[in-house]
Structures are given as structure tokens and as C-alpha cells.
Coordinates of C-alpha atoms and ligand atoms in Angstrom, one line a residue:
X17 CA 0.0 0.0 0.0
X18 CA 1.4 3.4 -0.9
X19 CA 1.3 6.5 1.4
X20 CA -1.8 8.0 -0.3
X21 CA -3.7 4.7 0.5
X22 CA -2.5 4.7 4.1
X23 CA -3.5 8.3 4.8
X24 CA -6.9 7.8 3.1
X25 CA -7.5 4.8 5.4
X26 CA -6.4 6.7 8.5
X27 CA -8.4 9.7 7.7
X28 CA -11.7 7.9 6.9
X29 CA -11.4 5.4 9.8
X30 CA -11.1 8.2 12.3
X31 CA -14.8 9.0 11.4
X32 CA -15.9 5.5 12.3
X33 CA -14.3 4.8 15.7
X34 CA -15.2 1.6 17.6
X35 CA -17.4 2.4 20.6
X36 CA -15.8 1.7 23.9
X37 CA -16.4 -1.8 25.2
X38 CA -18.0 -3.0 22.0
X39 CA -16.9 -6.5 20.8
X40 CA -18.6 -7.8 17.7
X41 CA -18.4 -11.3 16.1
X42 CA -18.7 -12.5 12.5
X43 CA -20.8 -15.4 13.7
X44 CA -22.3 -17.8 11.2
X45 CA -23.2 -15.5 8.4
X46 CA -22.0 -12.0 9.2
X47 CA -22.2 -9.4 11.9
X48 CA -25.5 -8.8 13.6
X49 CA -26.1 -6.4 16.5
X50 CA -28.2 -3.5 17.7
X51 CA -28.2 -1.1 14.8
X52 CA -26.9 1.8 17.0
X53 CA -23.5 0.2 17.5
X54 CA -22.9 -1.0 13.9
X55 CA -21.6 1.8 11.9
X56 CA -17.9 1.2 12.5
X57 CA -18.4 -2.5 11.8
X58 CA -20.2 -1.9 8.6
X59 CA -17.6 0.7 7.5
X60 CA -14.9 -1.9 8.1
X61 CA -16.8 -4.6 6.2
X62 CA -16.8 -2.1 3.3
X63 CA -13.0 -2.1 3.5
X64 CA -12.9 -5.9 3.7
X65 CA -15.2 -6.2 0.6
X66 CA -13.0 -3.9 -1.4
X67 CA -9.9 -5.9 -0.4
X68 CA -11.7 -9.1 -1.3
X69 CA -12.7 -7.6 -4.7
X70 CA -9.0 -6.8 -5.4
X71 CA -7.9 -10.2 -4.3
X72 CA -10.4 -12.1 -6.4
X73 CA -10.5 -9.5 -9.2
X74 CA -14.2 -9.8 -9.1
X75 CA -17.4 -8.0 -8.0
X76 CA -18.3 -8.5 -4.3
X77 CA -21.6 -7.8 -2.5
X78 CA -22.4 -6.2 0.8
X79 CA -25.9 -6.6 2.1
X80 CA -27.2 -4.6 5.1
X81 CA -29.8 -6.8 6.9
X82 CA -30.4 -8.6 10.2
X83 CA -32.7 -11.1 8.5
X84 CA -35.3 -12.4 11.0
X85 CA -33.9 -10.4 14.0
X86 CA -35.9 -7.7 15.6
X87 CA -36.5 -4.4 13.9
X88 CA -34.0 -2.4 16.0
X89 CA -31.1 -4.8 15.0
X90 CA -29.2 -4.7 11.8
X91 CA -26.3 -6.5 10.3
X92 CA -24.1 -7.1 7.3
X93 CA -23.6 -10.1 5.0
X94 CA -20.9 -10.4 2.4
X95 CA -21.4 -12.1 -1.0
X96 CA -18.3 -13.7 -2.6
X97 CA -17.6 -13.7 -6.4
X98 CA -19.8 -16.8 -7.0
X99 CA -22.7 -15.2 -5.1
X100 CA -22.1 -17.5 -2.1
X101 CA -21.1 -16.5 1.4
X102 CA -17.6 -14.9 2.1
X103 CA -14.9 -17.6 2.0
X104 CA -14.4 -19.0 5.5
X105 CA -10.7 -18.4 5.1
X106 CA -11.3 -14.6 5.5
X107 CA -13.7 -14.8 8.5
X108 CA -10.9 -14.5 11.1
X109 CA -9.7 -11.3 9.4
X110 CA -13.3 -10.0 9.4
X111 CA -13.4 -10.5 13.1
X112 CA -10.1 -8.8 13.7
X113 CA -10.8 -5.9 11.4
X114 CA -14.2 -5.2 13.1
X115 CA -12.6 -5.2 16.5
X116 CA -9.5 -3.2 15.8
X117 CA -9.5 -0.6 18.6
X118 CA -7.9 2.4 16.8
X119 CA -7.3 3.7 13.3
X120 CA -3.6 3.0 13.6
X121 CA -4.2 -0.6 14.7
X122 CA -6.7 -1.0 11.9
X123 CA -4.2 0.2 9.4
X124 CA -1.5 -2.1 10.7
X125 CA -3.9 -5.0 10.5
X126 CA -4.8 -4.2 6.9
X127 CA -1.2 -3.7 5.9
X128 CA -0.2 -7.1 7.3
X129 CA -3.2 -8.9 5.7
X130 CA -2.6 -7.2 2.3
X131 CA 1.0 -8.5 2.4
X132 CA 0.2 -12.0 3.6
X133 CA -2.6 -12.4 1.0
X134 CA -0.6 -10.6 -1.7
X135 CA -3.6 -8.4 -2.5
X136 CA -2.8 -6.5 -5.7
X137 CA -2.8 -2.7 -5.4
X138 CA -1.6 -2.1 -8.9
X139 CA -4.8 -0.4 -10.0
X140 CA -5.3 -2.8 -13.0
X141 CA -8.8 -3.7 -12.0
X142 CA -10.2 -1.4 -9.2
X143 CA -12.4 -3.0 -6.6
X144 CA -16.1 -3.0 -7.4
X145 CA -18.8 -3.6 -4.7
X146 CA -22.6 -3.9 -5.0
X147 CA -24.4 -2.6 -1.9
X148 CA -27.9 -3.5 -0.9
X149 CA -30.1 -3.2 2.1
X150 CA -33.5 -4.4 3.5
X151 CA -36.3 -2.1 4.7
X152 CA -34.9 -1.4 8.2
X153 CA -34.8 2.4 8.7
X154 CA -31.2 2.1 10.1
X155 CA -30.2 0.6 6.7
X156 CA -29.7 3.9 4.9
X157 CA -27.0 5.3 7.2
X158 CA -25.3 1.9 7.5
X159 CA -25.2 1.6 3.7
X160 CA -23.5 5.0 3.6
X161 CA -21.0 3.7 6.2
X162 CA -20.3 0.7 4.0
X163 CA -19.9 3.0 1.0
X164 CA -17.3 5.0 2.9
X165 CA -15.5 1.9 3.8
X166 CA -15.3 0.7 0.2
X167 CA -14.2 4.1 -1.1
X168 CA -11.4 4.3 1.5
X169 CA -9.6 1.9 -0.8
X170 CA -8.1 3.9 -3.7
X171 CA -10.1 3.6 -6.9
X172 CA -12.8 1.3 -5.4
X173 CA -16.3 1.8 -6.7
X174 CA -19.5 1.1 -4.7
X175 CA -22.8 0.8 -6.5
X176 CA -26.0 1.3 -4.4
X177 CA -28.4 -1.3 -5.7
X178 CA -31.2 0.0 -3.4
X179 CA -33.6 -2.0 -1.3
X180 CA -33.4 -5.7 -2.1
X181 CA -33.8 -9.1 -0.6
X182 CA -30.6 -10.7 0.4
X183 CA -30.8 -13.4 -2.3
X184 CA -31.4 -10.7 -5.0
X185 CA -28.1 -9.1 -4.1
X186 CA -26.3 -12.5 -4.1
X187 CA -27.9 -13.2 -7.5
X188 CA -26.7 -9.9 -8.9
X189 CA -23.1 -10.5 -7.7
X190 CA -23.0 -13.9 -9.3
X191 CA -24.5 -12.6 -12.5
X192 CA -22.1 -9.7 -12.8
X193 CA -19.1 -12.0 -12.3
X194 CA -20.5 -14.4 -15.0
X195 CA -20.8 -11.4 -17.3
X196 CA -24.6 -11.7 -17.7
X197 CA -27.2 -9.1 -17.2
X198 CA -27.6 -8.4 -13.5
X199 CA -30.2 -5.7 -12.8
X200 CA -33.2 -6.3 -10.6
X201 CA -35.3 -6.3 -13.7
X202 CA -33.1 -9.1 -15.1
X203 CA -33.7 -11.1 -11.9
X204 CA -37.4 -10.8 -12.3
X205 CA -37.2 -11.5 -16.0
X206 CA -35.2 -14.8 -15.4
X207 CA -37.6 -15.9 -12.6
X208 CA -40.8 -15.2 -14.6
X209 CA -39.6 -16.7 -17.9
X210 CA -38.3 -19.9 -16.3
X211 CA -41.5 -20.2 -14.2
X212 CA -43.6 -19.9 -17.4
X213 CA -41.5 -22.5 -19.1
X214 CA -42.2 -24.9 -16.2
X215 CA -45.9 -24.1 -16.3
X216 CA -46.0 -24.8 -20.1
X217 CA -44.3 -28.2 -19.5
X218 CA -46.9 -29.5 -17.0
X219 CA -48.3 -32.7 -18.6
X220 CA -51.7 -31.8 -20.1
X221 CA -53.6 -34.4 -18.1
X222 CA -52.5 -32.7 -14.9
X223 CA -53.4 -29.2 -16.0
X224 CA -56.9 -29.5 -14.5
X225 CA -56.7 -28.1 -11.0
X226 CA -59.6 -28.5 -8.6
X227 CA -59.8 -24.8 -8.0
X228 CA -60.3 -25.2 -4.2
X229 CA -56.6 -25.4 -3.4
X230 CA -55.4 -23.0 -5.9
X231 CA -55.0 -19.9 -3.8
X232 CA -51.8 -19.1 -2.0
X233 CA -51.5 -16.6 0.8
X234 CA -48.0 -15.4 1.7
X235 CA -46.8 -13.7 4.9
X236 CA -44.0 -11.3 4.0
X237 CA -42.7 -10.8 7.6
X238 CA -43.5 -7.1 7.2
X239 CA -40.3 -6.9 5.2
X240 CA -38.7 -6.5 1.8
X241 CA -39.7 -10.0 0.5
X242 CA -43.4 -9.2 0.6
X243 CA -43.0 -6.1 -1.6
X244 CA -40.8 -7.9 -4.1
X245 CA -43.2 -10.8 -4.3
X246 CA -46.0 -8.5 -5.1
X247 CA -43.9 -7.2 -8.1
X248 CA -43.3 -10.8 -9.2
X249 CA -47.0 -11.7 -8.9
X250 CA -48.0 -8.7 -11.0
X251 CA -45.4 -9.6 -13.7
X252 CA -46.5 -13.2 -13.8
X253 CA -50.2 -12.6 -13.8
X254 CA -51.0 -16.3 -13.6
X255 CA -50.9 -17.2 -9.9
X256 CA -53.8 -16.8 -7.6
X257 CA -51.7 -15.2 -4.8
X258 CA -52.3 -12.8 -2.0
X259 CA -49.3 -11.2 -0.2
X260 CA -50.0 -10.0 3.4
X261 CA -47.5 -8.4 5.8
X262 CA -45.4 -6.7 3.3
X263 CA -43.1 -3.7 4.2
X264 CA -45.7 -1.6 2.4
X265 CA -48.3 -2.6 5.0
X266 CA -48.6 -1.6 8.6
X267 CA -47.0 -3.9 11.1
X268 CA -43.5 -4.2 12.5
X269 CA -40.8 -6.2 10.8
X270 CA -40.5 -9.8 12.2
X271 CA -42.9 -9.0 15.0
X272 CA -45.2 -12.0 15.3
X273 CA -44.7 -12.7 11.6
X274 CA -42.1 -14.3 9.3
X275 CA -40.7 -17.8 8.6
X276 CA -38.5 -17.9 11.7
X277 CA -41.4 -17.2 14.0
X278 CA -43.8 -19.6 12.2
X279 CA -41.3 -22.4 12.1
X280 CA -40.1 -22.1 15.7
X281 CA -43.4 -21.3 17.4
X282 CA -45.5 -23.4 15.0
X283 CA -48.3 -20.8 15.1
X284 CA -49.9 -18.7 12.4
X285 CA -48.3 -15.2 11.8
X286 CA -50.3 -12.0 12.5
X287 CA -53.0 -11.4 10.0
X288 CA -53.7 -15.1 9.5
X289 CA -56.4 -17.0 11.3
X290 CA -59.3 -19.4 11.1
X291 CA -60.6 -17.5 8.0
X292 CA -57.6 -19.1 6.2
X293 CA -58.4 -22.6 7.4
X294 CA -57.4 -25.2 4.7
X295 CA -55.7 -22.6 2.4
X296 CA -52.2 -23.0 1.3
X297 CA -50.1 -20.4 3.1
X298 CA -46.4 -19.6 3.0
X299 CA -44.1 -17.4 5.1
X300 CA -40.8 -15.6 4.2
X301 CA -38.3 -14.3 6.7
X302 CA -37.2 -10.6 7.0
X303 CA -34.7 -10.7 4.2
X304 CA -36.5 -13.4 2.1
X305 CA -33.8 -16.0 2.2
X306 CA -36.0 -18.5 4.1
X307 CA -39.3 -20.0 3.2
X308 CA -41.8 -22.3 5.0
X309 CA -45.3 -23.3 4.1
X310 CA -48.2 -24.0 6.5
X311 CA -51.9 -24.4 6.7
X312 CA -54.2 -23.2 9.5
X313 CA -56.5 -25.7 11.1
X314 CA -60.2 -24.9 11.4
X315 CA -60.2 -24.8 15.2
X316 CA -58.8 -21.5 16.5
X317 CA -55.8 -21.8 18.9
X318 CA -54.7 -25.1 17.4
X319 CA -51.1 -25.4 16.1
X320 CA -50.6 -24.9 12.4
X321 CA -49.7 -27.7 10.1
X322 CA -46.1 -26.7 9.3
X323 CA -44.5 -27.7 6.0
X324 CA -40.9 -26.8 6.7
X325 CA -37.6 -26.7 4.8
X326 CA -37.3 -30.5 5.1
X327 CA -40.6 -31.0 3.3
X328 CA -39.7 -28.4 0.6
X329 CA -36.5 -30.3 0.1
X330 CA -38.5 -33.6 -0.2
X331 CA -40.9 -32.1 -2.7
X332 CA -37.9 -30.8 -4.8
X333 CA -36.2 -34.2 -4.5
X334 CA -39.3 -36.1 -5.7
X335 CA -39.6 -33.8 -8.7
X336 CA -36.0 -33.8 -9.7
X337 CA -35.8 -37.6 -9.3
X338 CA -38.8 -38.0 -11.5
X339 CA -37.1 -35.8 -14.2
X340 CA -33.9 -37.8 -13.9
X341 CA -35.7 -41.1 -14.3
X342 CA -37.4 -39.8 -17.4
X343 CA -34.0 -38.9 -18.8
X344 CA -32.8 -42.3 -17.9
X345 CA -35.4 -44.1 -19.9
X346 CA -33.8 -43.0 -23.1
X347 CA -30.9 -45.4 -23.9
X348 CA -28.5 -43.0 -25.6
X349 CA -28.5 -40.5 -22.7
X350 CA -28.3 -43.0 -19.9
X351 CA -25.0 -41.6 -18.6
X352 CA -26.4 -38.2 -17.9
X353 CA -29.7 -39.5 -16.6
X354 CA -27.4 -41.0 -14.0
X355 CA -26.3 -37.5 -12.9
X356 CA -25.2 -37.6 -9.3
X357 CA -28.0 -36.2 -7.2
X358 CA -27.1 -35.4 -3.6
X359 CA -29.2 -34.2 -0.7
X360 CA -27.7 -32.1 2.1
X361 CA -29.3 -31.5 5.4
X362 CA -28.2 -30.6 9.0
X363 CA -28.8 -32.4 12.2
X364 CA -32.0 -30.3 12.6
X365 CA -33.6 -32.1 9.7
X366 CA -36.5 -34.1 11.1
X367 CA -35.5 -37.8 11.3
X368 CA -38.6 -38.7 9.4
X369 CA -37.5 -36.6 6.4
X370 CA -34.0 -38.2 6.4
X371 CA -35.6 -41.7 6.4
X372 CA -38.0 -40.7 3.7
X373 CA -35.2 -39.5 1.4
X374 CA -33.0 -42.5 2.1
X375 CA -36.0 -44.7 1.3
X376 CA -36.1 -43.0 -2.1
X377 CA -32.5 -44.3 -2.5
X378 CA -31.1 -40.8 -2.4
X379 CA -27.7 -40.0 -0.9
X380 CA -28.2 -37.9 2.2
X381 CA -25.3 -35.9 3.7
X382 CA -25.2 -34.0 6.9
X383 CA -23.2 -30.8 7.5
X384 CA -23.0 -28.3 10.4
X385 CA -25.6 -25.6 10.6
X386 CA -25.0 -22.5 8.3
X387 CA -25.6 -22.0 4.6
X388 CA -21.8 -21.9 3.8
X389 CA -21.4 -25.6 4.9
X390 CA -24.5 -26.9 3.1
X391 CA -23.8 -25.0 0.0
X392 CA -20.3 -26.2 -0.2
X393 CA -21.3 -29.8 0.1
X394 CA -24.2 -29.5 -2.4
X395 CA -21.8 -28.0 -5.0
X396 CA -20.0 -31.4 -5.1
X397 CA -22.9 -33.0 -7.0
X398 CA -24.4 -32.6 -10.6
X399 CA -27.5 -31.7 -8.8
X400 CA -27.2 -30.9 -5.1
X401 CA -30.4 -30.1 -3.1
X402 CA -29.8 -28.5 0.3
X403 CA -32.2 -27.2 2.9
X404 CA -32.2 -26.4 6.6
X405 CA -35.4 -27.2 8.4
X406 CA -35.8 -23.5 9.0
X407 CA -36.4 -23.0 5.3
X408 CA -33.1 -21.9 3.9
X409 CA -32.0 -23.9 0.9
X410 CA -31.7 -24.2 -2.9
X411 CA -30.8 -26.6 -5.7
X412 CA -27.4 -26.3 -7.2
X413 CA -26.6 -27.5 -10.7
X414 CA -23.0 -28.2 -11.9
X415 CA -21.8 -26.2 -14.9
X416 CA -21.2 -29.5 -16.9
X417 CA -24.7 -30.8 -16.3
X418 CA -26.2 -27.5 -17.3
X419 CA -24.2 -27.5 -20.5
X420 CA -25.5 -31.0 -21.3
X421 CA -29.1 -30.0 -20.6
X422 CA -28.6 -27.0 -22.9
X423 CA -27.6 -29.2 -25.7
X424 CA -30.7 -31.4 -25.2
X425 CA -33.1 -28.6 -24.9
X426 CA -31.7 -26.8 -28.0
X427 CA -32.5 -29.9 -30.0
X428 CA -36.0 -29.7 -28.8
X429 CA -36.6 -26.1 -29.5
X430 CA -35.1 -26.4 -32.9
X431 CA -38.1 -28.4 -34.0
X432 CA -37.9 -32.0 -33.0
X433 CA -41.1 -33.2 -31.3
X434 CA -40.5 -33.4 -27.6
X435 CA -40.0 -36.8 -26.1
X436 CA -40.6 -37.3 -22.4
X437 CA -36.8 -37.3 -21.9
X438 CA -36.4 -34.1 -23.7
X439 CA -39.1 -32.4 -21.8
X440 CA -37.5 -33.6 -18.6
X441 CA -34.2 -31.9 -19.8
X442 CA -36.1 -28.7 -20.5
X443 CA -37.7 -28.8 -17.0
X444 CA -34.4 -29.3 -15.3
X445 CA -32.9 -26.5 -17.2
X446 CA -35.8 -24.2 -16.3
X447 CA -35.4 -25.2 -12.6
X448 CA -31.7 -24.3 -12.8
X449 CA -32.7 -20.8 -14.0
X450 CA -35.6 -20.4 -11.6
X451 CA -34.0 -21.5 -8.4
X452 CA -31.2 -19.1 -7.2
X453 CA -27.8 -20.7 -7.8
X454 CA -26.1 -18.3 -5.4
X455 CA -28.0 -18.8 -2.2
X456 CA -31.4 -19.9 -0.8
X457 CA -34.1 -17.6 -2.1
X458 CA -37.7 -17.5 -0.8
X459 CA -39.0 -15.8 -3.9
X460 CA -37.7 -18.4 -6.4
X461 CA -38.5 -21.0 -3.8
X462 CA -42.2 -20.0 -3.8
X463 CA -42.4 -20.1 -7.5
X464 CA -40.8 -23.5 -7.7
X465 CA -43.0 -25.0 -5.0
X466 CA -46.1 -23.6 -6.7
X467 CA -45.3 -25.0 -10.1
X468 CA -44.2 -28.4 -8.8
X469 CA -47.5 -28.7 -6.8
X470 CA -49.3 -28.0 -10.0
X471 CA -47.2 -30.4 -11.9
X472 CA -47.9 -33.2 -9.4
X473 CA -51.5 -32.1 -9.0
X474 CA -51.0 -32.0 -5.2
X475 CA -52.7 -29.9 -2.5
X476 CA -50.6 -28.8 0.4
X477 CA -52.2 -31.6 2.4
X478 CA -51.1 -34.2 0.0
X479 CA -47.6 -32.7 0.0
X480 CA -47.6 -32.6 3.8
X481 CA -48.4 -36.3 3.9
X482 CA -45.2 -37.4 2.1
X483 CA -44.1 -38.4 5.6
X484 CA -45.2 -37.5 9.1
X485 CA -42.7 -35.4 11.2
X486 CA -41.5 -37.0 14.4
X487 CA -42.4 -34.7 17.3
X488 CA -39.5 -32.4 18.2
X489 CA -38.6 -29.7 20.6
X490 CA -35.9 -27.0 20.5
X491 CA -34.7 -25.2 23.6
X492 CA -32.0 -22.7 24.4
X493 CA -29.8 -22.7 27.5
X494 CA -28.0 -19.6 28.7
X495 CA -24.5 -20.5 29.7
X496 CA -21.4 -18.6 30.9
X497 CA -19.4 -19.4 27.8
X498 CA -21.0 -21.1 24.8
X499 CA -17.7 -21.6 23.1
X500 CA -16.8 -24.3 25.8
X501 CA -19.2 -26.6 23.9
X502 CA -17.3 -28.2 21.0
X503 CA -19.0 -30.6 18.6
X504 CA -18.0 -33.0 15.9
X505 CA -19.7 -35.1 13.2
X506 CA -21.9 -32.3 11.8
X507 CA -22.8 -31.2 15.3
X508 CA -24.3 -34.6 16.3
X509 CA -21.6 -35.3 19.0
X510 CA -20.3 -33.2 21.8
X511 CA -16.5 -33.6 22.3
X512 CA -16.1 -31.0 25.0
X513 CA -16.8 -30.7 27.9
X514 CA -15.9 -34.3 28.5
X515 CA -18.7 -36.5 29.8
X516 CA -21.5 -34.4 28.4
X517 CA -22.1 -36.6 25.3
X518 CA -22.2 -39.8 27.5
X519 CA -24.8 -38.2 29.7
X520 CA -26.8 -37.1 26.7
X521 CA -26.6 -40.7 25.3
X522 CA -27.8 -42.1 28.6
X523 CA -30.8 -39.7 28.7
X524 CA -31.7 -40.2 25.0
X525 CA -31.6 -44.0 25.3
X526 CA -34.7 -43.8 27.6
X527 CA -36.9 -42.7 24.7
X528 CA -38.5 -44.6 21.9
X529 CA -37.1 -43.1 18.6
X530 CA -35.2 -40.6 20.8
X531 CA -32.5 -38.4 19.1
X532 CA -30.9 -35.4 20.7
X533 CA -28.0 -33.1 20.1
X534 CA -26.7 -29.8 21.5
X535 CA -24.6 -27.1 19.8
X536 CA -23.5 -23.6 20.5
X537 CA -25.5 -21.0 18.6
X538 CA -23.6 -19.1 16.0
X539 CA -25.8 -16.0 16.3
X540 CA -26.9 -15.8 19.9
X541 CA -25.1 -16.2 23.2
X542 CA -26.8 -19.6 24.0
X543 CA -26.4 -23.3 23.6
X544 CA -29.2 -24.9 21.7
X545 CA -30.8 -28.3 22.4
X546 CA -32.8 -30.3 19.8
X547 CA -34.7 -33.4 20.8
X548 CA -36.9 -35.8 18.8
X549 CA -39.0 -38.7 20.1
X550 CA -42.1 -40.7 19.2
X551 CA -44.5 -38.4 21.1
X552 CA -44.5 -34.7 21.8
X553 CA -44.4 -35.2 25.5
X554 CA -41.4 -37.5 25.2
X555 CA -39.6 -35.0 23.0
X556 CA -40.3 -32.2 25.5
X557 CA -39.1 -34.2 28.5
X558 CA -36.0 -35.3 26.6
X559 CA -35.2 -31.7 25.6
X560 CA -35.7 -30.5 29.2
X561 CA -33.6 -33.3 30.6
X562 CA -30.7 -32.5 28.3
X563 CA -31.0 -28.8 28.9
X564 CA -30.5 -29.6 32.6
X565 CA -27.4 -31.6 31.7
X566 CA -26.0 -28.7 29.7
X567 CA -26.7 -26.4 32.7
X568 CA -24.9 -28.8 35.1
X569 CA -21.8 -29.2 32.9
X570 CA -21.5 -25.5 32.0
X571 CA -23.6 -23.5 34.4
Ligands
LIG622 C1 -27.8 -18.1 10.4 C2 -27.6 -18.9 9.1 C3 -28.6 -20.0 9.1 C4 -28.6 -20.8 10.3 C5 -28.7 -20.0 11.5 C6 -28.4 -20.8 12.8 C7 -26.8 -18.3 6.9 C8 -27.1 -17.4 5.7 N1 -27.7 -18.1 7.9 O1 -29.0 -17.4 10.3 O2 -28.3 -20.8 8.0 O3 -29.6 -21.8 10.4 O4 -27.7 -18.9 11.5 O5 -28.5 -19.9 13.9 O6 -25.9 -19.0 7.0 P1 -27.9 -20.4 15.3 O7 -26.5 -20.7 15.1 O8 -28.2 -19.3 16.2 O9 -28.7 -21.6 15.7
LIG623 MG1 -32.8 -14.5 6.5

């Protein structure tokens, strides 16, 4: 770094001093705190993004959002060149940068890192960053802090992409780096055209819907996803869809609404009730990277029927598998019909879903919690489907498989009459365009679920009956130091403190179909307990028993 660069960093960082006593942590997917203390963090993430852009010679994204957290919080997520989460290799630097106590120490840290990583400061390709934010009022000032961080690197350019969902920004970063059109309009265009393509490919005999189950009502968490979904709905003009709880409506972001609330509490969000009994409903989280479905039972006060990420995954798996077997029927393309399909879940996946998928002869892999782990694993397959039970997930297609599908589908569009195999190739290609390849995206998820249900001729109830969830319970335990819990084997086993896993095993063995694990949260100062058993009462008692053990070992 030359002197001009050093003095620019010193000068701008003196405007974003770290508040006394504040310690922030990168966590699972970026920094998240009360918005009032975040400006120095976001400014520094701006610097980090610019350095990452120089290092990778690619466009990087910075998204200001705190997802499903309360209204007064905010946060920042970083999108890497492929649209995925920031490389884990850079996370420790992110932590150090965010907590550097003074401008001098910040400069020293950057200087050392730049040398260690050999980040080119030759000005050949200046850093380029796309900035986005959700609808939180604190977002505007924080976006400005990010912009100032970016522009404290000489020559770096920050483009404000406006109010977006998190997956839209990730999509744009990926598209920009692939050299394809990357505006919000292009995003909508790609989603609508691939959705229409899938609708047109629904077998004629299945095109008769019963009308009763056709309507979809979506809870937008009072956030950005609701507003964007309304735009998509208007553009499509074919879905019977109502969006409630959008940022344009009254109501507080994530307050008694949204996918996180619906999935964890198993209750209907605000604005939904017995009037919606039997209707197919869906819920997005605050930044629209999670999606769950549900239906409201006729009796008021009853729990909803939750159709969570595991069931969305199962629906996608059934559909993809059907298309692959259609491809397989044709002798000359057998090899590609045998494309490697992989499923990726976490330990939170309901045991009944994992059994169901294994019974379909699918390869099921477990990874630790957090999109970066699931995504990485799913990318190993020709088609990798990953989902967390909380509704975050997507379907990844390998470049080589997409190329192969393109060859098949070109043959079809150039006039040959479509065989079942060729239609299956076209469907898979359309899915690869509809479903976000960068990160889980509730908007593209809704469209894919809707068209698959129509393709199958299934109601939400038929879909929900693919398997019956085992009763489960999640609890959180406040402990002095959550980092003293260390896990292995995709968080299914505690290795430290010693003796805790043996105690959990002994407790779990008392229950029919019992399964239980504990892990430190990556986003909150707690240890989480998950328990599953053959009855709700048993799952509750098991979870409570293990929570007590955690307390004893760590309290
Ligand atoms: C973050 C993760 C999500 C994970 C959750 C777990 C991303 C984009 N988001 O929200 O995937 O399920 O953390 O939270 O990776 P926890 O560690 O507090 O249980
Ligand atoms: Mg989210």
C-alpha cells in the first residue's frame, strides 16, 4: 500500500471509531447487533469487501440486513464472487478488522493482511462492490458507512443497488461475475420466464386443477420480501396469490410474523387465522432467504400444520428424481440420466425426512448448521439439493450438467417433437434458472414449489403427507461461555466438555425413537438443544432433561 492509500484509510477510519467496550463477532453468516453500534463494523466490512474484490479481481456484494432479527437490530452479510457467502478463510480477518481498537491498529492489520494475502494494489482492476439493504430504517445510514469503507480503498467503486432481498443481491453479484445481465429487472425476468416455461411443461392431463386449493396466501414478515413478491406476482399474472404483511403494509418487521417465527413457534403469523383454514399459506423471513409453508386448522388456537424446509426439500427431491428417471429411460443418454443427485441436510432435519429421502434411494449428507457448509457440500454433485429445516435452501446444478441440458433442450426447441426425456431436460434447465444458484431464495422457492405442486396435482395436504414429522422440541440454554461446547460429526456429537455426550446418550436411550444433540449457537449467546422422540411429551421431556445436563456441565 502506498502513502496515499495509508493516509486515506487513517483519515476515513477516524470518522468510524469503535465504541468503547464493544466487541462484535462475525458469527455464522456475518455481523448482527443492535443497529446503534454497527456503523464502525459496517464501515470496516466495506473495506474488507474492497480488499476481497481486489484479491479475487471480481465484484463483491455487501448486504445490510439482520434477517429475522428484531426491527432495532441490523447486520451485514458479504457475497463472494460466485454469489455465495464470504470464504471462511477470510472470517478471522473480518473479526479482527471489526474489533481493531484504533485507526492505527486498523491500518496495521490491513497492511499485514494485504502483504500476507498478496492483494494487488496495482490499479489494474479497481475494486467493485454492489451494496444492498433491506427495509430497516437504520439501513440507509449503514449503507453509507459501507460505501465510505469501500471508497477508503483507492479507486474502489461502490454501486448502491437499493432496497433488495438478500438473495437478490447475491444473485446480482453472481450474474455480474459471469458477465450476464444483473439488474433487478433481469432477476425478475429470469424468474418469470423460467416459471412460465415450467408451467407450459406441465403434462396436459395434470393441467386440470380443482380450484379449491389453488389460492396461495403469503406472509412477507413485514419486510422486503413481501414487496418484491407483489412485483413478481404482477409480472406473472397467472398465480392466484395474495401477499400479506409486506413492508408496504402496517406492522413491525419480524414481530409475530415471518418464517423464523412460524417455524419455531408453530403458530400462524399475525394477519392469519381461522378464516384461512385449509388454504395453502407460506411465510418468508425478514430478508427473504427463508421459506416455509403452512396451513391453518379450522379450530382456533390449534397449532398450524407446518410444511418446513425438510418438506420443501423432499418435494424438490421427488420432482428432480422424476425428471432424472425420465431422462434415464432413453438409452443413448443413460449416462447423464445417472447424474449424481445429492441431498444435504443438517442435524436439525426431522428424522422422518431423512428416512423418507433414504428410502427413495437418495444419498443424504449432513453438515454443520449454516448455509456456507450446506452450499459447499451440495456443490459437489451434478444436482445438489440442500435445505435447513428453517427453510433456507436451494438446488445447485453443476456447470457441466447445465451444458449437457442446454444441448438437449436446443435440440427440442429447434423443432424435434419433444419426447418425455427431452421435456425432462427442459424442465431441469428451467429449474436451474428459476432457483437461485447463489443462495437460498424464498421468492424463487415459492415459484418452484407452486409449479411443482401444479405439476404433481398435489394440494398442500397431499404434500404434507409425504411423511409425518417426528415430534420435536428446541430449547436454548443460557451459559457462561457457549464456546466451551465443541461438537463434531456435523454437530451430532459433543466432544467437549468431557462426559456431556455420554450423559446425553444415557438420557436419549430412555426414549422410543429418541434423538438429541446440543450445539453452541452461531448467532446468539446460548447453547441450543434439539430433541426428537415418538411423542411430543417425550420430545419435550428429553429436551428439558438434556437442557438440565447442559446447565450442570456448563452452568
Ligand atoms: C444463520 C444462518 C442459518 C442458520 C442460523 C443458525 C446463513 C445465511 N444463515 O442465520 O443458515 O440456520 O444462522 O443460527 O448461513 P444459530 O447458530 O443461532 O442456531
Ligand atoms: Mg434471512
